[in-house]
XYZ file of C-alpha atoms in Angstrom:
742
model
C 50.647 70.198 -97.428
C 51.079 70.406 -93.677
C 51.928 73.722 -91.980
C 52.634 73.199 -88.305
C 53.365 76.092 -85.992
C 55.933 75.337 -83.344
C 55.971 76.987 -79.947
C 57.521 80.430 -79.905
C 61.249 79.988 -79.392
C 63.849 82.040 -77.623
C 66.751 83.355 -79.716
C 66.685 83.541 -83.501
C 70.407 82.760 -83.856
C 70.115 79.366 -82.192
C 67.052 78.383 -84.211
C 68.635 79.349 -87.541
C 71.761 77.447 -86.652
C 69.653 74.366 -85.908
C 67.739 74.653 -89.192
C 70.865 75.172 -91.242
C 72.533 72.175 -89.660
C 74.596 71.927 -86.459
C 78.273 71.375 -87.131
C 78.653 73.570 -90.229
C 82.009 75.334 -90.202
C 81.450 78.274 -92.538
C 78.270 79.543 -90.830
C 77.023 81.032 -94.086
C 73.611 80.579 -95.628
C 73.664 78.478 -98.792
C 71.783 80.494 -101.433
C 70.174 77.283 -102.737
C 68.628 76.707 -99.334
C 66.807 80.042 -99.322
C 63.277 79.803 -100.694
C 62.060 83.316 -99.789
C 62.866 86.485 -97.938
C 60.614 88.944 -96.186
C 59.655 91.326 -99.029
C 61.195 94.757 -98.827
C 63.481 93.842 -95.928
C 66.210 91.533 -97.234
C 67.687 91.210 -100.699
C 68.354 87.600 -101.832
C 71.197 88.681 -104.105
C 72.862 90.804 -101.474
C 72.165 88.833 -98.308
C 72.156 85.193 -99.481
C 75.700 84.693 -98.262
C 75.127 86.517 -95.011
C 76.493 84.825 -91.925
C 73.951 83.385 -89.542
C 74.679 85.868 -86.710
C 74.235 88.828 -89.076
C 71.060 87.380 -90.584
C 69.663 86.802 -87.118
C 70.485 90.408 -86.203
C 68.612 91.669 -89.275
C 65.570 89.601 -88.320
C 65.712 90.674 -84.677
C 66.287 94.381 -85.303
C 62.587 95.324 -84.882
C 62.535 93.523 -81.528
C 65.407 95.496 -80.070
C 64.077 98.742 -81.561
C 60.990 98.478 -79.383
C 60.828 100.672 -76.323
C 61.102 98.900 -73.013
C 62.288 95.351 -72.341
C 62.457 93.201 -75.498
C 60.287 90.095 -75.637
C 62.027 87.045 -74.270
C 60.265 84.689 -76.724
C 59.870 86.403 -80.056
C 60.659 83.650 -82.618
C 57.815 82.284 -84.769
C 58.653 78.951 -86.437
C 56.487 77.166 -89.035
C 57.622 73.987 -90.861
C 55.591 73.305 -94.038
C 55.805 69.757 -95.415
C 54.509 67.961 -98.519
C 53.004 64.501 -98.611
C 55.525 61.876 -99.674
C 53.521 61.215 -102.854
C 53.405 64.885 -103.912
C 55.536 66.322 -106.699
C 58.547 68.485 -105.851
C 57.968 72.221 -105.771
C 60.443 74.664 -107.255
C 62.115 77.407 -105.211
C 59.759 79.937 -106.791
C 56.723 77.859 -105.800
C 58.035 77.398 -102.278
C 58.539 81.172 -102.073
C 54.872 81.678 -102.962
C 53.836 79.075 -100.395
C 55.853 80.794 -97.673
C 54.394 84.200 -98.511
C 50.863 82.794 -98.486
C 51.358 81.115 -95.106
C 52.775 84.304 -93.561
C 49.861 86.261 -95.015
C 47.346 83.785 -93.570
C 48.835 83.922 -90.072
C 48.879 87.718 -89.944
C 52.628 87.831 -89.358
C 53.259 89.461 -92.741
C 50.072 90.407 -94.638
C 50.499 90.900 -98.363
C 51.457 94.456 -99.319
C 52.292 95.438 -95.750
C 55.821 96.910 -95.872
C 55.885 97.346 -92.091
C 55.051 93.744 -91.277
C 57.247 91.415 -89.243
C 60.445 90.159 -90.853
C 60.730 86.527 -91.877
C 62.740 84.119 -93.981
C 61.999 80.662 -95.410
C 64.705 78.011 -95.626
C 64.305 75.011 -97.898
C 65.544 72.307 -95.580
C 64.923 69.372 -97.960
C 63.064 68.564 -101.174
C 59.787 68.049 -99.344
C 59.653 70.834 -96.764
C 60.666 74.332 -95.734
C 61.040 76.098 -92.392
C 59.705 79.627 -91.992
C 61.245 81.766 -89.236
C 59.771 85.145 -88.266
C 60.145 87.677 -85.477
C 57.062 88.613 -83.464
C 57.651 92.365 -83.761
C 56.419 94.542 -86.590
C 58.715 97.176 -88.051
C 56.275 99.947 -87.116
C 56.399 98.944 -83.459
C 52.882 97.484 -83.346
C 51.964 94.073 -81.984
C 51.680 91.026 -84.279
C 48.179 89.563 -83.999
C 48.096 85.754 -84.131
C 44.473 85.012 -83.334
C 43.461 81.600 -84.768
C 46.690 81.480 -86.740
C 46.849 77.691 -86.858
C 43.324 77.365 -88.237
C 44.001 80.077 -90.825
C 47.212 78.321 -91.918
C 45.330 75.067 -92.414
C 42.633 76.783 -94.463
C 45.241 78.459 -96.688
C 47.081 75.132 -97.064
C 43.885 73.542 -98.441
C 43.761 76.325 -101.070
C 47.435 75.838 -101.963
C 46.897 72.095 -102.426
C 44.360 72.857 -105.152
C 46.552 75.524 -106.735
C 49.623 73.296 -107.030
C 47.874 69.978 -107.670
C 48.948 68.393 -104.372
C 47.249 65.784 -102.233
C 44.202 67.363 -100.623
C 44.105 66.798 -96.885
C 41.256 67.209 -94.435
C 40.907 70.272 -92.267
C 40.211 69.708 -88.608
C 36.640 69.025 -87.547
C 37.305 68.586 -83.792
C 36.495 64.858 -83.941
C 39.984 63.341 -83.691
C 40.963 61.470 -80.580
C 43.956 62.706 -78.630
C 47.211 60.964 -79.438
C 49.722 60.283 -76.660
C 52.478 62.839 -76.340
C 56.107 61.911 -76.915
C 56.684 62.069 -73.165
C 53.827 59.605 -72.570
C 55.180 57.204 -75.179
C 58.698 57.312 -73.724
C 57.360 56.811 -70.215
C 55.368 53.748 -71.341
C 58.504 52.338 -72.925
C 60.490 52.812 -69.716
C 57.744 51.144 -67.690
C 57.528 48.160 -70.059
C 53.967 48.864 -71.196
C 52.647 47.735 -74.557
C 51.007 51.143 -75.057
C 50.821 54.518 -73.294
C 48.238 54.773 -70.477
C 46.148 57.238 -72.499
C 45.574 54.591 -75.200
C 44.668 51.911 -72.647
C 42.251 54.288 -70.939
C 40.624 55.230 -74.247
C 39.903 51.584 -75.029
C 38.652 50.687 -71.556
C 36.378 53.715 -71.187
C 34.958 53.215 -74.701
C 34.148 49.587 -73.910
C 32.445 50.680 -70.690
C 30.357 53.278 -72.546
C 29.379 50.774 -75.244
C 27.978 48.167 -72.851
C 26.276 50.540 -70.397
C 22.633 51.521 -70.283
C 22.820 54.078 -67.515
C 25.244 56.336 -65.703
C 25.584 53.939 -62.770
C 26.353 51.047 -65.124
C 28.953 53.180 -66.899
C 30.868 54.031 -63.729
C 30.586 50.452 -62.475
C 32.005 49.139 -65.773
C 34.957 51.523 -65.487
C 35.772 50.224 -62.023
C 35.362 46.578 -63.112
C 37.929 47.277 -65.823
C 40.483 47.983 -63.089
C 40.673 51.762 -63.584
C 40.726 54.454 -60.923
C 37.637 56.683 -61.097
C 37.084 60.218 -59.864
C 33.636 61.771 -60.231
C 33.223 65.531 -60.443
C 30.092 66.735 -58.649
C 28.269 70.039 -58.384
C 27.098 71.707 -55.180
C 23.739 69.947 -55.423
C 25.426 66.533 -55.666
C 24.824 66.042 -59.401
C 27.670 64.379 -61.292
C 29.003 66.804 -63.912
C 32.040 64.886 -65.165
C 34.594 62.220 -64.454
C 38.253 61.409 -64.818
C 40.125 58.117 -64.875
C 43.661 56.983 -64.108
C 45.623 53.804 -64.628
C 46.758 52.171 -61.367
C 50.466 52.692 -60.949
C 50.683 55.536 -63.476
C 52.160 58.422 -61.510
C 54.128 61.586 -62.066
C 57.678 62.077 -60.848
C 56.208 63.646 -57.717
C 54.156 60.508 -57.032
C 50.736 61.903 -58.025
C 48.293 59.873 -60.107
C 47.954 60.920 -63.764
C 44.259 61.644 -64.362
C 42.525 62.040 -67.725
C 39.052 63.505 -68.101
C 36.766 61.858 -70.633
C 37.046 64.787 -73.048
C 40.864 64.525 -72.934
C 40.605 60.910 -74.106
C 38.266 61.541 -77.059
C 35.601 64.106 -77.959
C 32.768 61.587 -77.590
C 33.901 60.268 -74.186
C 32.929 63.351 -72.183
C 30.108 62.567 -69.752
C 27.421 64.563 -71.644
C 28.276 62.726 -74.885
C 28.323 59.345 -73.167
C 24.927 60.076 -71.588
C 23.390 60.557 -75.024
C 23.618 56.801 -75.567
C 20.918 56.024 -73.037
C 19.023 59.305 -72.610
C 15.347 58.672 -73.360
C 15.730 54.887 -73.455
C 13.498 53.011 -70.952
C 15.394 51.133 -68.267
C 16.020 47.549 -69.266
C 15.266 48.147 -72.947
C 17.143 45.813 -75.236
C 18.122 43.352 -72.500
C 17.713 39.628 -73.030
C 17.336 36.562 -70.920
C 20.264 34.168 -71.167
C 17.797 31.264 -71.159
C 16.554 32.252 -74.608
C 19.789 31.065 -76.255
C 21.468 27.684 -75.969
C 25.024 28.928 -76.507
C 27.208 31.912 -77.145
C 27.276 31.076 -80.848
C 23.461 31.160 -80.994
C 23.400 34.622 -79.398
C 26.031 35.812 -81.884
C 23.937 34.522 -84.777
C 20.986 36.528 -83.474
C 23.221 39.588 -83.128
C 24.388 39.154 -86.726
C 20.766 39.241 -87.882
C 20.240 42.605 -86.211
C 23.466 44.008 -87.676
C 22.342 42.880 -91.139
C 19.034 44.696 -90.703
C 20.833 47.807 -89.458
C 23.182 47.727 -92.465
C 20.173 47.637 -94.797
C 18.878 50.997 -93.550
C 22.018 52.653 -92.188
C 22.227 56.332 -93.091
C 18.741 56.479 -94.586
C 17.052 58.532 -91.838
C 18.856 61.838 -92.274
C 22.191 63.263 -91.207
C 21.452 63.587 -87.492
C 20.069 60.057 -87.195
C 22.951 58.808 -89.349
C 25.457 60.401 -86.972
C 23.837 58.534 -84.093
C 23.955 55.287 -86.071
C 27.697 55.711 -86.523
C 28.052 55.855 -82.721
C 25.985 52.693 -82.326
C 28.063 50.852 -84.941
C 31.298 51.953 -83.270
C 29.987 50.687 -79.923
C 29.050 47.335 -81.440
C 32.495 46.856 -82.982
C 34.178 47.794 -79.703
C 32.001 45.413 -77.665
C 32.278 42.469 -80.009
C 36.052 42.903 -80.355
C 36.397 42.342 -76.603
C 34.583 38.971 -76.774
C 35.372 37.649 -80.252
C 37.234 34.351 -80.710
C 40.925 34.645 -79.929
C 41.855 33.970 -83.560
C 40.270 37.210 -84.778
C 40.225 39.321 -81.631
C 43.240 41.486 -82.430
C 42.088 42.284 -85.974
C 38.656 43.203 -84.611
C 40.218 45.440 -81.988
C 42.178 47.138 -84.750
C 38.970 47.491 -86.783
C 37.114 49.004 -83.827
C 39.959 51.422 -83.142
C 40.179 52.388 -86.824
C 36.419 53.015 -86.923
C 36.421 55.282 -83.867
C 36.597 58.502 -85.839
C 33.952 57.279 -88.261
C 31.715 57.086 -85.198
C 32.218 60.812 -84.556
C 30.447 62.688 -87.321
C 31.067 66.477 -87.168
C 27.379 67.254 -86.716
C 24.634 67.012 -84.143
C 23.249 63.537 -83.636
C 19.992 61.784 -82.860
C 20.626 58.467 -81.158
C 17.407 56.481 -81.502
C 16.689 55.579 -85.130
C 15.652 52.080 -86.245
C 19.206 51.233 -87.339
C 20.578 52.430 -83.987
C 18.080 50.240 -82.134
C 19.148 47.193 -84.142
C 22.797 47.895 -83.391
C 22.106 48.484 -79.688
C 20.194 45.204 -79.588
C 23.121 43.418 -81.224
C 25.487 44.983 -78.676
C 23.343 43.806 -75.763
C 23.183 40.302 -77.264
C 26.980 40.197 -77.399
C 27.235 41.411 -73.797
C 24.686 38.835 -72.620
C 26.435 36.046 -74.561
C 29.443 36.253 -72.237
C 27.396 34.444 -69.583
C 26.516 31.542 -71.911
C 28.414 28.320 -72.389
C 30.896 27.790 -75.212
C 29.987 24.546 -76.946
C 31.455 24.965 -80.405
C 30.489 26.973 -83.452
C 31.923 30.265 -82.231
C 34.265 30.699 -85.201
C 31.422 29.960 -87.618
C 29.180 32.450 -85.818
C 32.034 34.967 -85.872
C 32.104 34.680 -89.664
C 28.399 35.522 -89.783
C 28.946 38.614 -87.647
C 31.970 39.662 -89.700
C 29.893 39.572 -92.899
C 27.201 41.705 -91.283
C 29.684 44.134 -89.725
C 31.539 44.600 -93.010
C 28.259 45.416 -94.772
C 27.462 47.967 -92.076
C 30.922 49.538 -92.420
C 30.443 49.833 -96.192
C 27.142 51.634 -95.529
C 28.898 53.894 -93.028
C 31.597 54.724 -95.550
C 28.986 55.676 -98.133
C 27.117 57.807 -95.584
C 30.253 59.778 -94.750
C 31.181 60.073 -98.411
C 27.782 61.554 -99.259
C 28.085 63.978 -96.327
C 31.673 64.883 -97.346
C 33.091 63.784 -93.998
C 36.517 62.952 -95.402
C 38.305 61.887 -92.241
C 35.366 59.715 -91.185
C 35.123 58.125 -94.643
C 38.798 57.169 -94.543
C 38.428 55.804 -91.005
C 35.595 53.536 -92.144
C 37.764 52.339 -95.037
C 40.544 51.447 -92.604
C 38.103 49.465 -90.463
C 36.971 47.589 -93.571
C 40.553 46.477 -94.202
C 40.846 44.948 -90.742
C 37.453 43.253 -91.058
C 38.667 41.782 -94.327
C 41.735 40.371 -92.583
C 39.664 39.053 -89.660
C 37.355 37.210 -92.049
C 40.188 35.348 -93.731
C 41.798 34.567 -90.365
C 38.467 33.084 -89.254
C 38.252 30.965 -92.397
C 41.756 29.702 -91.709
C 40.815 28.848 -88.124
C 37.682 27.002 -89.254
C 39.791 24.994 -91.717
C 41.628 23.494 -88.772
C 38.431 22.194 -87.179
C 36.612 20.981 -90.276
C 38.047 19.143 -93.242
C 34.983 19.767 -95.337
C 35.744 21.995 -98.290
C 33.877 25.231 -98.166
C 32.832 24.905 -94.525
C 30.738 27.969 -93.835
C 29.047 29.766 -91.025
C 25.886 28.048 -89.831
C 23.291 30.674 -90.703
C 20.256 30.556 -88.504
C 16.903 32.139 -89.049
C 16.419 35.008 -86.659
C 13.314 36.963 -85.840
C 13.472 39.985 -88.142
C 11.816 42.994 -86.539
C 10.962 45.712 -87.235
C 10.852 45.512 -91.019
C 12.560 42.123 -91.290
C 9.616 40.090 -92.608
C 8.781 42.988 -94.917
C 12.266 42.790 -96.453
C 11.944 39.057 -97.076
C 8.541 39.541 -98.673
C 9.599 42.556 -100.748
C 12.735 41.034 -102.265
C 11.412 37.529 -102.958
C 9.998 38.631 -106.350
C 13.305 40.369 -107.120
C 15.189 37.109 -106.679
C 12.702 35.166 -108.827
C 13.035 37.771 -111.582
C 16.834 38.125 -111.499
C 17.947 34.509 -111.016
C 14.963 32.240 -111.746
C 17.117 29.120 -112.182
C 18.321 29.175 -108.536
C 15.614 31.340 -106.947
C 13.832 28.616 -104.994
C 17.128 27.290 -103.672
C 18.150 30.753 -102.447
C 14.755 31.515 -100.903
C 14.830 28.254 -98.958
C 18.242 28.772 -97.379
C 18.875 30.042 -93.882
C 20.993 32.955 -95.184
C 18.108 34.332 -97.279
C 17.058 37.005 -94.704
C 20.644 38.316 -94.730
C 20.584 38.460 -98.549
C 17.281 40.379 -98.431
C 18.835 42.922 -96.063
C 21.871 43.226 -98.347
C 19.660 43.833 -101.404
C 17.943 46.616 -99.469
C 21.327 48.151 -98.711
C 22.327 47.900 -102.381
C 19.108 49.632 -103.406
C 19.782 52.398 -100.885
C 23.223 52.818 -102.458
C 21.673 53.443 -105.885
C 21.767 49.985 -107.478
C 18.830 48.374 -109.255
C 18.409 45.240 -107.089
C 17.445 42.732 -109.784
C 20.159 43.900 -112.150
C 23.027 43.878 -109.644
C 21.899 40.499 -108.268
C 21.920 39.015 -111.774
C 25.375 40.478 -112.440
C 27.023 39.063 -109.312
C 25.330 35.702 -109.843
C 26.757 35.500 -113.373
C 30.337 35.974 -112.138
C 30.723 32.261 -111.405
C 28.463 29.277 -110.960
C 26.827 28.448 -107.625
C 26.716 24.682 -108.090
C 29.430 23.840 -105.540
C 28.384 26.452 -102.969
C 27.199 25.210 -99.574
C 24.943 28.280 -99.341
C 24.115 30.168 -102.523
C 22.464 32.970 -100.542
C 25.581 33.474 -98.453
C 27.826 33.538 -101.527
C 25.586 36.221 -103.040
C 25.853 38.275 -99.824
C 29.652 38.145 -100.132
C 29.577 39.108 -103.810
C 27.197 42.014 -103.281
C 29.345 43.234 -100.439
C 32.449 43.147 -102.600
C 30.641 44.860 -105.460
C 29.550 47.772 -103.286
C 33.051 48.150 -101.861
C 34.850 47.965 -105.214
C 32.438 50.443 -106.843
C 33.788 53.186 -104.568
C 37.182 53.625 -106.320
C 38.021 57.109 -105.086
C 38.402 58.680 -101.693
C 36.944 62.096 -101.111
C 40.333 63.749 -101.579
C 40.087 62.975 -105.282
C 42.938 60.459 -105.447
C 42.150 56.992 -106.785
C 42.391 54.175 -104.285
C 45.098 52.021 -105.761
C 47.178 49.329 -104.163
C 47.117 49.519 -100.407
C 44.672 52.446 -100.422
C 42.117 50.363 -102.270
C 42.789 47.450 -99.962
C 41.519 49.494 -97.076
C 38.022 49.630 -98.521
C 37.564 46.113 -99.839
C 35.079 43.857 -98.138
C 35.476 40.361 -96.758
C 35.227 38.561 -100.067
C 37.758 40.146 -102.379
C 41.467 40.104 -101.650
C 43.596 43.161 -101.024
C 47.089 44.422 -101.355
C 49.446 43.568 -98.550
C 49.005 45.969 -95.667
C 48.776 46.759 -91.979
C 47.904 49.840 -90.000
C 50.775 51.917 -88.724
C 51.095 54.448 -85.971
C 50.929 57.916 -87.570
C 53.946 60.107 -87.850
C 53.835 63.718 -86.728
C 53.097 64.747 -90.285
C 50.296 62.243 -90.642
C 48.699 63.503 -87.466
C 48.577 66.970 -88.971
C 47.189 65.484 -92.175
C 44.155 64.420 -90.192
C 43.328 68.076 -89.937
C 43.479 69.005 -86.285
C 46.850 67.635 -85.363
C 45.681 64.750 -83.246
C 44.627 61.781 -85.321
C 45.232 60.295 -88.749
C 43.307 57.494 -90.419
C 45.142 54.221 -90.224
C 47.166 53.880 -93.404
C 47.868 50.356 -94.704
C 51.571 49.719 -95.138
C 53.572 46.674 -96.111
C 54.573 44.634 -93.034
C 58.289 44.096 -92.496
C 59.386 40.947 -94.319
C 60.662 38.066 -92.237
C 62.788 36.664 -95.041
C 65.918 38.120 -96.597
C 64.815 39.959 -99.718
C 68.115 39.144 -101.402
C 67.076 35.501 -101.585
C 64.755 34.263 -104.280
C 61.504 33.605 -102.452
C 60.552 30.833 -104.820
C 63.708 28.825 -103.994
C 63.453 29.308 -100.229
C 63.414 25.932 -98.397
C 60.522 25.522 -95.970
C 62.350 23.440 -93.386
C 64.979 20.693 -93.331
C 66.723 18.929 -96.172
C 63.637 16.956 -97.179
C 61.246 19.929 -97.030
C 59.987 21.419 -100.309
C 60.877 24.877 -101.485
C 58.306 27.638 -101.300
C 57.762 27.489 -105.060
C 57.195 23.711 -105.016
C 54.723 23.949 -102.135
C 52.729 26.686 -103.863
C 52.585 24.799 -107.164
C 51.423 21.660 -105.398
C 48.834 23.330 -103.155
C 47.329 25.992 -105.448
C 48.468 25.209 -109.009
C 45.856 27.504 -110.555
C 47.201 30.519 -108.658
C 50.903 29.629 -108.406
C 52.105 32.247 -110.902
C 50.208 35.064 -109.203
C 51.290 34.018 -105.707
C 54.988 33.770 -106.579
C 54.923 37.207 -108.237
C 53.103 38.875 -105.331
C 55.157 40.958 -102.823
C 53.037 39.381 -100.074
C 54.625 36.004 -100.853
C 57.554 36.774 -98.511
C 55.248 36.854 -95.484
C 53.392 33.766 -96.722
C 56.681 31.882 -96.991
C 57.617 32.955 -93.473
C 54.367 31.507 -92.115
C 54.985 28.238 -93.957
C 58.483 28.017 -92.447
C 56.900 28.561 -89.044
C 54.316 25.847 -89.747
C 57.038 23.434 -90.857
C 58.944 24.005 -87.611
C 55.795 22.990 -85.723
C 55.488 19.686 -87.581
C 53.086 20.604 -90.386
C 53.605 19.521 -93.983
C 53.754 22.921 -95.744
C 52.097 21.964 -99.040
C 49.278 20.022 -97.371
C 48.613 22.823 -94.874
C 48.557 25.421 -97.649
C 46.095 23.307 -99.653
C 43.902 22.944 -96.561
C 43.517 26.677 -95.975
C 43.142 27.332 -99.706
C 40.120 25.003 -99.729
C 38.409 26.857 -96.874
C 36.772 29.158 -99.427
C 37.140 29.854 -103.116
C 40.017 32.173 -104.111
C 38.750 33.165 -107.546
C 37.703 36.687 -106.522
C 40.782 37.537 -104.443
C 42.871 40.528 -105.507
C 45.901 39.133 -103.658
C 45.810 35.360 -103.214
C 49.102 35.438 -101.309
C 47.709 37.892 -98.755
C 44.496 35.904 -98.335
C 46.451 32.673 -97.793
C 48.695 34.442 -95.274
C 45.704 35.565 -93.220
C 44.205 32.072 -93.318
C 47.472 30.487 -92.212
C 47.578 32.942 -89.340
C 44.157 31.742 -88.211
C 44.964 28.080 -88.842
C 48.163 28.151 -86.785
C 46.462 29.874 -83.862
C 45.204 26.500 -82.612
C 48.115 24.256 -83.583
C 50.365 24.546 -80.562
C 51.623 28.031 -81.394
C 52.492 29.945 -78.188
C 49.536 32.099 -77.212
C 50.125 35.865 -76.937
C 50.691 37.156 -73.431
C 47.802 39.134 -71.916
C 47.795 42.781 -72.957
C 45.552 44.072 -70.227
C 44.348 42.878 -66.865
C 44.265 39.602 -65.047
C 46.510 37.655 -62.664
C 48.631 34.899 -64.140
C 48.482 31.431 -62.661
C 51.977 31.682 -61.191
C 51.543 35.196 -59.891
C 51.112 35.648 -56.125
C 47.568 36.543 -55.208
C 48.733 39.649 -53.406
C 50.099 41.179 -56.605
C 47.994 42.624 -59.409
C 48.750 43.544 -62.944
C 47.977 47.023 -64.220
C 46.103 47.231 -67.539
C 48.488 47.495 -70.453
C 51.552 46.641 -68.360
C 54.069 43.844 -69.033
C 56.319 42.378 -66.387
C 60.012 41.698 -66.800
C 59.165 37.980 -66.999
C 56.751 38.663 -69.860
C 59.397 40.545 -71.795
C 62.035 37.902 -71.122
C 59.689 35.151 -72.291
C 58.920 37.048 -75.479
C 62.598 37.641 -76.205
C 63.369 33.963 -75.576
C 60.598 32.904 -77.940
C 61.986 35.175 -80.622
C 65.480 33.738 -80.176
C 64.043 30.251 -80.677
C 62.413 31.383 -83.910
C 58.958 31.012 -82.339
C 57.706 34.569 -82.352
C 54.052 35.261 -81.865
C 53.610 36.436 -85.435
C 53.483 39.954 -86.868
C 52.327 42.705 -84.561
C 49.484 44.778 -85.894
């Protein structure tokens, strides 16, 4: 239930006319629209048919009875809306809701016959509008101190009383969403996103990779942003603000945003916490230590695995700091990840942002935080190394480790009852799941070997790494003696040891859960038994968290948000929140990304199974599925995600691929037996596979000068030119769109 106070309006008559519906001829209140009246002031039986002007006069009478000049803005307007999944409330229940909300705000306390007058109009099945006058009948002032917070608290009580979806009250951790004016301005200027969103991303990346204040400000300027430092009289820097080049007001002034206006953890004092107390140069690496970018990523994955094993185990304050370090790692790696998975990783990093802001004090320098900071520095350093192959395979290794860390973060927030942060971590897990399958699809295009996997490398495990390997060796020999020596001799064994530690922290008995996941299917055809067991343990920990903290079971797309990179999910993508969803986040500024079904490319009226995948000689979608994945054909054809899969196969056919052969190729990249939605998994893999097959590359979203752009002109971050938009529209007309936007 979402009560949202609007700004105080002007005249009651105009507002009532708007609520009742502009264009009505009779100008009478429909008695079925009236949910409640101000007790002791209006009589529903007598006044239900009252004309709007007369009703407005009754409401405004206390205003004009006041001595002196009446208030110019005296209208108090509160819409109260249900979640779309909630049951319908009766008029009597809505009347109780309205009375409770007015009592909570102080406009009309219960039992106060001299309180302000108000009415509630049931505008639709799922919401009402409450209209009150800000003048009590005894001539005293209406006190509205902290009225919004009190409304939200009362709404949480009403959700329990009426069995509605329980939302999260504000904890001051949500990032600031762009205003409607900012969004419209971005649209007029041809930007992909409002400047506030671009600035949030750029400043967060700068904070994540910096080890000092000077490095932070230098990174902001390298990102192409305008920087303004705020200094005290003694010359000390006390704050900063940033602006996007070219973003100006109507009067020609630059539009500046302070760090705290971008997000609560981007104020200068909060950014400084990342490196306060850390020796200069700590965690930096020499590029000569690694032969390639992939090698540095493998080393980073080892540190993330070790962090995941102990994440959240050092207390709430240290855990809050570890969430910041994990958020920084995701943000940094997303900026450098292979192109095939970069967008999904950016979405994962953005979804995890709020999970990185625990509503508590934080201590930034635990063992897990140090591992994550080390991994972040390795990723930063890797940008200077050569790319000589293996990046997609190394990306898979990092994705496994990151997904395990996100599962640990979700459990930490769940135990601490941080509902908004728990849901944010679940949303990040969904995007990591998608990125993993996209990476498998991309690797299928470069290697024909079935089951081609990431090349796990042994990394130096410190601190505690060797101890983990030594401690869990006997566990493996006890739980799975028939394959123990094989597992212990594989390069992925240190990662499995770290995962067993994480499982034990989560309350599992290590030997028992290892034996259970091993017994799911044989390991005879696995390239790396240890890696397969990491995937299965990850999926087990994710699937054993079936409920969110609001008490509703995670079914369908909700459950998909929390599954790890091995199991499949329901079809879904993150959507920009509506106004109601923003309020659902608790403080009116952010909502966890909610998976929704992407818009289908095909006409739903057609039978998907009979859809041709190209010219006259091309197979139908049903024939291609039966030929490529006969064991899963029935499930795929019955899955709603099959429409998007068919659209990708049509796209592949137009580029010269044989649909059935291509589908079989990506299906063989990794076993599908544990997937919840085979169609969705295959869709993600096709997306990755087609990324290197001559498909037009996406246009740059941020900075950089194009090859045909004059050197004297520069592109502003987040801005598209008219040529960019024309090229995109032309590609869409040719049926060669860049794929679904996320």
